[in-house]
Coordinates of C-alpha atoms in Angstrom, one line a residue:
Chain A
M1 CA -115.0 -62.8 31.6
A2 CA -114.7 -60.2 34.6
T3 CA -112.9 -61.2 37.5
T4 CA -112.0 -57.7 38.5
A5 CA -111.1 -55.9 41.5
C6 CA -109.6 -52.5 41.2
F7 CA -108.6 -50.5 44.2
I8 CA -107.6 -47.0 44.7
I9 CA -107.3 -44.6 47.4
V10 CA -108.1 -41.0 47.0
S11 CA -106.8 -38.1 49.4
R12 CA -109.0 -35.4 50.7
N13 CA -108.2 -33.2 47.9
D14 CA -109.5 -35.8 45.2
I15 CA -106.0 -36.8 44.0
P16 CA -105.3 -40.3 43.7
I17 CA -102.4 -41.3 45.9
Y18 CA -102.8 -45.3 45.5
E19 CA -103.7 -47.5 42.7
A20 CA -104.1 -51.3 42.4
E21 CA -105.4 -53.6 40.2
V22 CA -105.9 -56.5 42.4
G23 CA -107.5 -59.8 41.7
V24 CA -107.3 -61.8 38.4
A25 CA -105.6 -59.8 35.7
A26 CA -108.0 -58.0 33.5
K27 CA -108.3 -59.0 29.9
R28 CA -109.2 -55.8 28.3
E29 CA -106.4 -53.7 27.4
D30 CA -108.2 -50.4 28.6
A31 CA -109.9 -51.9 31.5
A32 CA -107.7 -50.0 33.5
Q33 CA -108.6 -46.8 32.2
L34 CA -112.4 -47.9 32.5
H35 CA -112.1 -48.5 36.0
Q36 CA -110.5 -45.2 37.0
F37 CA -113.2 -43.8 34.9
I38 CA -115.9 -45.7 36.8
L39 CA -114.1 -44.8 40.2
H40 CA -114.0 -41.3 39.2
A41 CA -117.4 -40.9 38.4
A42 CA -118.5 -42.5 41.9
L43 CA -116.4 -39.5 43.6
D44 CA -119.4 -37.3 43.4
V45 CA -121.8 -40.1 45.1
V46 CA -119.4 -40.5 47.9
Q47 CA -119.3 -36.8 48.5
D48 CA -123.0 -36.7 49.4
L49 CA -123.0 -40.1 51.0
A50 CA -120.0 -39.3 53.3
W51 CA -121.9 -36.8 55.3
T52 CA -125.5 -38.5 55.7
T53 CA -124.0 -41.2 58.2
S54 CA -121.3 -41.6 60.7
A55 CA -120.1 -45.1 59.3
M56 CA -117.2 -45.2 57.6
Y57 CA -117.7 -48.1 55.4
L58 CA -120.6 -46.8 52.9
K59 CA -120.9 -50.1 51.3
S60 CA -121.6 -49.9 47.8
V61 CA -122.6 -46.6 46.1
D62 CA -122.4 -46.9 42.7
R63 CA -122.7 -49.4 40.1
F64 CA -121.7 -49.4 36.2
N65 CA -122.9 -52.5 34.5
E66 CA -122.0 -55.5 36.6
L67 CA -119.1 -53.7 38.5
V68 CA -119.8 -52.3 41.8
V69 CA -117.9 -49.5 43.8
S70 CA -117.8 -49.8 47.6
V71 CA -116.3 -47.0 49.4
Y72 CA -114.7 -46.5 52.7
V73 CA -114.2 -43.0 54.2
T74 CA -111.9 -42.3 57.0
A75 CA -112.2 -39.4 59.5
G76 CA -109.5 -37.3 57.7
H77 CA -111.8 -37.6 54.6
T78 CA -109.3 -40.2 52.5
R79 CA -111.4 -42.5 50.9
L80 CA -110.8 -45.9 49.9
M81 CA -112.3 -47.1 46.8
L82 CA -112.7 -50.4 45.6
L83 CA -114.4 -51.7 42.4
H84 CA -115.5 -55.0 42.3
D85 CA -118.0 -57.5 40.7
S86 CA -119.6 -59.2 43.6
R87 CA -121.2 -58.5 46.4
N88 CA -119.7 -59.5 49.9
D89 CA -120.2 -57.0 52.1
D90 CA -118.3 -58.7 55.4
G91 CA -115.4 -59.5 53.2
I92 CA -115.0 -56.0 51.9
K93 CA -115.6 -54.5 55.0
S94 CA -112.9 -56.3 56.6
F95 CA -110.7 -55.6 53.8
F96 CA -111.2 -52.2 54.1
Q97 CA -110.5 -51.9 57.8
E98 CA -107.6 -53.7 57.2
V99 CA -106.2 -51.4 54.7
H100 CA -107.1 -48.5 56.7
E101 CA -104.8 -49.8 59.5
L102 CA -102.1 -49.9 56.9
Y103 CA -102.9 -46.4 55.8
I104 CA -102.8 -45.4 59.2
K105 CA -99.1 -46.8 59.7
T106 CA -98.0 -44.9 56.5
L107 CA -99.3 -41.8 58.0
L108 CA -97.4 -42.2 61.0
N109 CA -94.4 -42.4 59.0
P110 CA -92.6 -39.0 59.5
L111 CA -91.2 -39.0 56.2
Y112 CA -94.4 -39.5 54.4
L113 CA -96.1 -36.1 53.3
P114 CA -100.0 -36.5 53.9
G115 CA -102.0 -36.4 50.5
S116 CA -98.8 -37.2 48.6
R117 CA -98.7 -40.6 46.7
I118 CA -98.0 -43.8 48.6
T119 CA -94.7 -45.0 47.0
S120 CA -93.9 -47.6 49.5
S121 CA -93.2 -51.2 48.4
H122 CA -94.3 -52.6 51.8
F123 CA -97.5 -50.9 51.4
D124 CA -98.1 -52.0 48.1
T125 CA -97.1 -55.8 48.9
K126 CA -99.7 -55.8 52.2
V127 CA -102.5 -54.5 50.3
R128 CA -102.0 -57.0 47.6
A129 CA -101.5 -59.8 49.9
L130 CA -104.7 -58.7 52.0
A131 CA -106.7 -58.2 48.5
R132 CA -105.5 -61.8 47.7
N133 CA -106.7 -63.2 50.8
F134 CA -110.0 -61.7 50.7
G135 CA -109.9 -62.1 46.7
K136 CA -111.9 -65.3 47.4
L137 CA -114.3 -63.0 48.9
F138 CA -114.8 -60.3 46.3
L139 CA -115.0 -62.9 43.5
L140 CA -118.1 -64.9 43.1
P141 CA -118.0 -68.6 41.8
R142 CA -119.7 -66.9 38.7
D143 CA -116.4 -65.3 38.2
L144 CA -114.4 -68.5 38.5
T145 CA -116.2 -70.4 35.8
A146 CA -115.3 -67.8 33.5
M147 CA -111.8 -68.8 34.2
V148 CA -112.7 -72.4 32.8
D149 CA -112.7 -70.3 29.4
F150 CA -108.9 -70.5 28.9
P151 CA -106.6 -73.2 28.8
L152 CA -104.5 -72.5 31.6
S153 CA -107.2 -73.1 34.1
I154 CA -107.1 -76.8 33.3
V155 CA -103.8 -77.2 34.6
L156 CA -105.0 -75.0 37.8
C157 CA -108.0 -77.5 38.0
T158 CA -105.9 -80.6 38.1
R159 CA -103.5 -78.9 40.7
V160 CA -106.5 -78.2 42.9
I161 CA -107.8 -81.7 42.4
S162 CA -104.6 -83.5 43.2
R163 CA -104.0 -81.4 46.3
R164 CA -107.2 -83.2 47.7
P165 CA -106.3 -86.4 49.7
C166 CA -109.6 -88.0 49.1
L167 CA -109.2 -87.7 45.1
E168 CA -105.6 -88.3 45.1
S169 CA -106.0 -92.2 44.8
Y170 CA -107.9 -91.7 42.1
M171 CA -106.1 -91.8 38.4
L172 CA -107.8 -89.0 37.0
P173 CA -108.5 -89.6 33.1
K174 CA -106.1 -87.2 31.0
V175 CA -109.2 -85.2 29.6
V176 CA -111.7 -84.5 32.7
P177 CA -114.8 -83.1 31.4
L178 CA -115.0 -79.5 32.0
L179 CA -118.1 -79.6 33.7
V180 CA -116.4 -81.9 36.5
L181 CA -113.6 -79.4 36.6
Q182 CA -116.0 -76.8 37.2
F183 CA -117.8 -78.4 39.7
V184 CA -114.4 -79.3 41.8
M185 CA -113.0 -75.8 41.3
L186 CA -115.9 -74.6 42.9
T187 CA -116.2 -76.8 45.9
D188 CA -112.3 -76.5 46.5
L189 CA -111.2 -72.7 45.7
V190 CA -112.8 -71.5 48.8
L191 CA -110.2 -73.4 50.8
D192 CA -107.4 -72.8 48.3
D193 CA -105.1 -69.6 48.7
Q194 CA -102.4 -70.5 46.6
L195 CA -104.7 -70.3 43.5
F196 CA -104.1 -66.5 43.5
D197 CA -100.9 -66.5 44.0
Chain B
M1 CA -61.3 -54.6 88.4
A2 CA -64.3 -55.1 90.1
P3 CA -66.9 -53.0 88.4
V4 CA -69.0 -51.0 90.9
A5 CA -71.0 -49.2 88.4
P6 CA -74.4 -50.9 87.7
R7 CA -74.5 -53.2 85.0
S8 CA -77.8 -52.3 83.5
G9 CA -80.1 -49.1 83.7
D10 CA -82.9 -50.9 84.7
A11 CA -83.2 -49.7 88.2
I12 CA -82.5 -46.1 87.1
F13 CA -84.9 -46.6 84.1
A14 CA -87.7 -47.5 86.4
N15 CA -87.1 -44.5 88.8
I16 CA -86.6 -41.8 85.8
E17 CA -89.8 -39.4 84.3
R18 CA -90.9 -41.1 81.5
V19 CA -92.9 -39.9 78.4
N20 CA -95.1 -41.7 75.9
A21 CA -93.2 -43.6 73.5
E22 CA -95.3 -42.3 70.6
L23 CA -94.8 -38.7 71.6
F24 CA -91.4 -39.1 71.5
T25 CA -91.0 -40.9 68.3
L26 CA -93.4 -38.5 66.4
T27 CA -91.6 -35.7 67.7
Y28 CA -88.2 -36.9 66.9
G29 CA -89.7 -37.4 63.1
A30 CA -91.0 -34.1 63.1
I31 CA -87.5 -32.5 63.6
V32 CA -86.2 -34.7 60.8
R33 CA -89.4 -34.0 58.6
Q34 CA -88.4 -29.9 59.4
L35 CA -84.8 -30.5 58.7
L36 CA -85.6 -32.3 55.4
T37 CA -87.7 -29.5 54.4
D38 CA -85.5 -26.4 55.3
L39 CA -82.3 -28.1 54.5
E40 CA -83.1 -30.1 51.3
E41 CA -79.7 -31.6 51.0
V42 CA -80.1 -35.4 52.9
E43 CA -76.2 -34.8 53.7
E44 CA -76.9 -31.5 55.5
V45 CA -79.6 -33.1 56.7
N46 CA -77.2 -35.8 58.4
K47 CA -74.7 -33.2 59.3
Q48 CA -77.5 -31.2 61.2
L49 CA -78.5 -34.1 63.1
D50 CA -75.3 -35.0 64.3
Q51 CA -74.6 -31.6 65.5
M52 CA -77.8 -31.4 67.4
G53 CA -76.9 -34.9 69.0
Y54 CA -73.8 -33.7 69.8
N55 CA -75.1 -30.7 71.4
I56 CA -77.6 -32.9 73.6
G57 CA -74.6 -35.2 74.3
I58 CA -72.6 -32.3 76.1
R59 CA -75.4 -31.8 78.4
L60 CA -76.8 -35.4 78.8
I61 CA -73.6 -36.7 80.3
D62 CA -74.0 -34.5 83.2
E63 CA -77.4 -35.8 84.2
F64 CA -76.1 -39.5 83.4
L65 CA -73.4 -39.3 85.8
A66 CA -75.5 -37.6 88.1
K67 CA -77.9 -40.4 88.1
S68 CA -76.4 -43.3 87.2
N69 CA -73.9 -43.7 90.0
V70 CA -71.4 -45.0 87.6
S71 CA -67.4 -44.6 88.8
R72 CA -64.6 -43.9 86.8
C73 CA -64.3 -46.5 84.1
V74 CA -60.8 -48.0 83.9
D75 CA -60.5 -48.5 80.4
F76 CA -62.5 -47.6 76.9
R77 CA -64.0 -51.2 76.9
E78 CA -65.8 -50.5 80.4
T79 CA -66.9 -47.2 79.0
A80 CA -68.8 -48.7 75.7
D81 CA -70.4 -51.1 78.1
V82 CA -71.5 -48.5 80.3
I83 CA -73.1 -46.7 77.4
A84 CA -74.8 -49.7 75.8
K85 CA -76.3 -51.1 79.5
V86 CA -76.7 -48.2 81.2
G87 CA -77.1 -45.1 78.8
F88 CA -79.2 -46.5 76.3
K89 CA -81.4 -48.2 78.9
M90 CA -81.9 -44.9 80.9
F91 CA -82.4 -42.5 78.0
L92 CA -84.1 -44.9 75.2
G93 CA -85.5 -47.5 77.4
V94 CA -83.8 -50.3 75.2
T95 CA -80.8 -52.3 75.6
A96 CA -77.8 -52.5 73.2
S97 CA -74.9 -54.8 73.0
V98 CA -71.3 -54.5 72.5
T99 CA -69.4 -56.5 69.7
N100 CA -66.7 -56.4 67.2
W101 CA -63.7 -55.0 69.5
D102 CA -60.5 -54.7 67.6
A103 CA -57.4 -55.8 69.1
E104 CA -56.0 -52.8 70.8
G105 CA -59.5 -52.1 72.4
T106 CA -60.3 -48.8 71.0
C107 CA -63.2 -49.6 68.6
C108 CA -66.2 -51.4 68.8
S109 CA -69.6 -51.9 67.4
I110 CA -72.5 -51.1 69.3
V111 CA -75.6 -53.0 68.6
L112 CA -79.2 -51.9 68.6
E113 CA -81.8 -54.4 67.8
D114 CA -84.6 -52.1 69.1
N115 CA -84.7 -48.7 68.2
P116 CA -87.7 -46.5 69.3
L117 CA -86.7 -43.7 67.2
V118 CA -87.8 -45.6 63.9
D119 CA -91.2 -46.9 65.1
F120 CA -93.4 -45.9 62.4
V121 CA -90.9 -44.8 59.6
E122 CA -90.0 -46.2 56.2
L123 CA -87.3 -44.6 53.9
P124 CA -88.5 -43.6 50.8
D125 CA -86.6 -43.8 47.6
N126 CA -85.6 -40.1 47.3
Y127 CA -83.9 -40.0 50.8
Q128 CA -81.9 -43.0 50.6
G129 CA -78.9 -41.3 51.9
L130 CA -80.7 -40.2 55.3
Y131 CA -79.3 -41.7 58.7
Y132 CA -82.6 -41.1 60.2
C133 CA -80.9 -42.1 63.8
N134 CA -77.8 -39.8 63.2
I135 CA -78.8 -38.0 66.2
L136 CA -77.4 -40.6 68.5
S137 CA -74.2 -41.0 67.0
G138 CA -73.8 -37.5 67.9
V139 CA -75.0 -37.7 71.4
I140 CA -72.4 -40.4 72.1
R141 CA -69.8 -38.3 70.5
G142 CA -71.0 -35.3 72.7
A143 CA -71.0 -37.1 75.5
L144 CA -67.7 -39.0 75.1
D145 CA -65.9 -35.6 74.3
M146 CA -67.2 -34.3 77.8
V147 CA -65.1 -36.9 79.7
S148 CA -62.0 -36.5 77.5
M149 CA -62.4 -39.0 75.1
K150 CA -62.4 -38.1 71.3
A151 CA -64.1 -40.5 69.4
E152 CA -65.6 -41.2 66.0
V153 CA -69.0 -42.6 65.6
T154 CA -70.2 -43.9 62.3
W155 CA -73.3 -46.2 61.3
L156 CA -72.5 -49.6 60.2
R157 CA -75.9 -50.9 59.6
D158 CA -79.2 -49.0 59.4
A159 CA -82.3 -51.4 59.6
L160 CA -84.1 -48.4 57.5
R161 CA -81.7 -49.3 54.8
G162 CA -82.3 -53.1 54.7
D163 CA -80.1 -54.4 57.3
D164 CA -81.4 -56.5 60.2
V165 CA -79.9 -54.6 63.1
F166 CA -78.7 -50.8 64.0
E167 CA -74.8 -51.1 64.3
L168 CA -72.9 -47.9 65.5
Q169 CA -69.2 -47.9 65.1
V170 CA -67.4 -46.1 68.0
K171 CA -63.9 -45.5 67.4
L172 CA -61.8 -43.9 70.3
L173 CA -59.5 -41.5 68.6
K174 CA -57.9 -40.1 71.9
Q175 CA -58.0 -39.7 75.3
V176 CA -57.2 -36.1 76.0
P177 CA -55.3 -35.8 79.4
E178 CA -57.2 -33.6 82.0
E179 CA -55.8 -30.0 82.1
Y180 CA -56.0 -27.7 85.1
P181 CA -57.9 -24.8 83.4
Y182 CA -55.9 -22.2 85.1
K183 CA -52.3 -21.2 85.0
D184 CA -50.9 -20.4 88.5
D185 CA -50.3 -16.8 87.6
E186 CA -53.4 -15.9 86.8

């Protein structure tokens, strides 16, 4: 099951200054290291690509199995990198633009030294909130079906179902076939922010 | 006691020369940043900012009196009011309010809801002891000093430390009687 999104910011001196695992928590213990590794490997590609275009958003620059690396390079050559496993260019682009905005605000803080680690909890919360909002866009339905694998998702599903006014009147049987659940989830999730909270 | 002084600094603010707010904010930020680098100790920076503010205040009061046309204040209450309504408006472009008077009328709080100095600022963990706007308290102290009032100015609330507003406590220590500077036989 791969519902991953890992976001890092790399300073112009190739030092990571902010890292966040966003999206649904990774199952594998070594996933975090793997993500770092992939992102790190993509830096070289970014270096070459960055000078070939005037656009800040470089789209997906590298991939590893089903994981894709999308990159956004700011004018100061700070790189915002997102590792994700779906393709939704528009969503990711606007996510990058919003984070860029936040990053500029951080840079304007006189007490923040450019190139140092971003420790601000305000920034962290904002980025995670953004990722949650756009999370629906990073994660394809394919990923969501994977979630049905574990029991918790049934609870989630019933919650989602019960929120729908049209379904509320139905007496749902205790055991709803998983397939039905999956279907309901897929149709409903796009509208439901709460699921990722 | 009909106050002849203008009740707000709006008119003066409209006619005074202004600079871009971001330039102002970032310049002040650069000063604080440089002080932090040079002095290393947060406590020292607080002291230095206060001293710088004092030096500004003792000069600023002259400009203030020249441009604002306020007349002599009858008591400290009026003084505080003029600082909050006219002074802050004139030099910072915001208005403060005066609250929490004590019984003797010598101690009050100046509450700033909007503070242009802190527009982009967020205190990182290692500078938690910093009073970022300490220059303001120095300015008030310096200005009052020049009009023969010894005052003590301290921060009660600081929005950078998680409070909702900025609150400065101004405490009048004593009013120095004006002395004729020369002795007769000199």
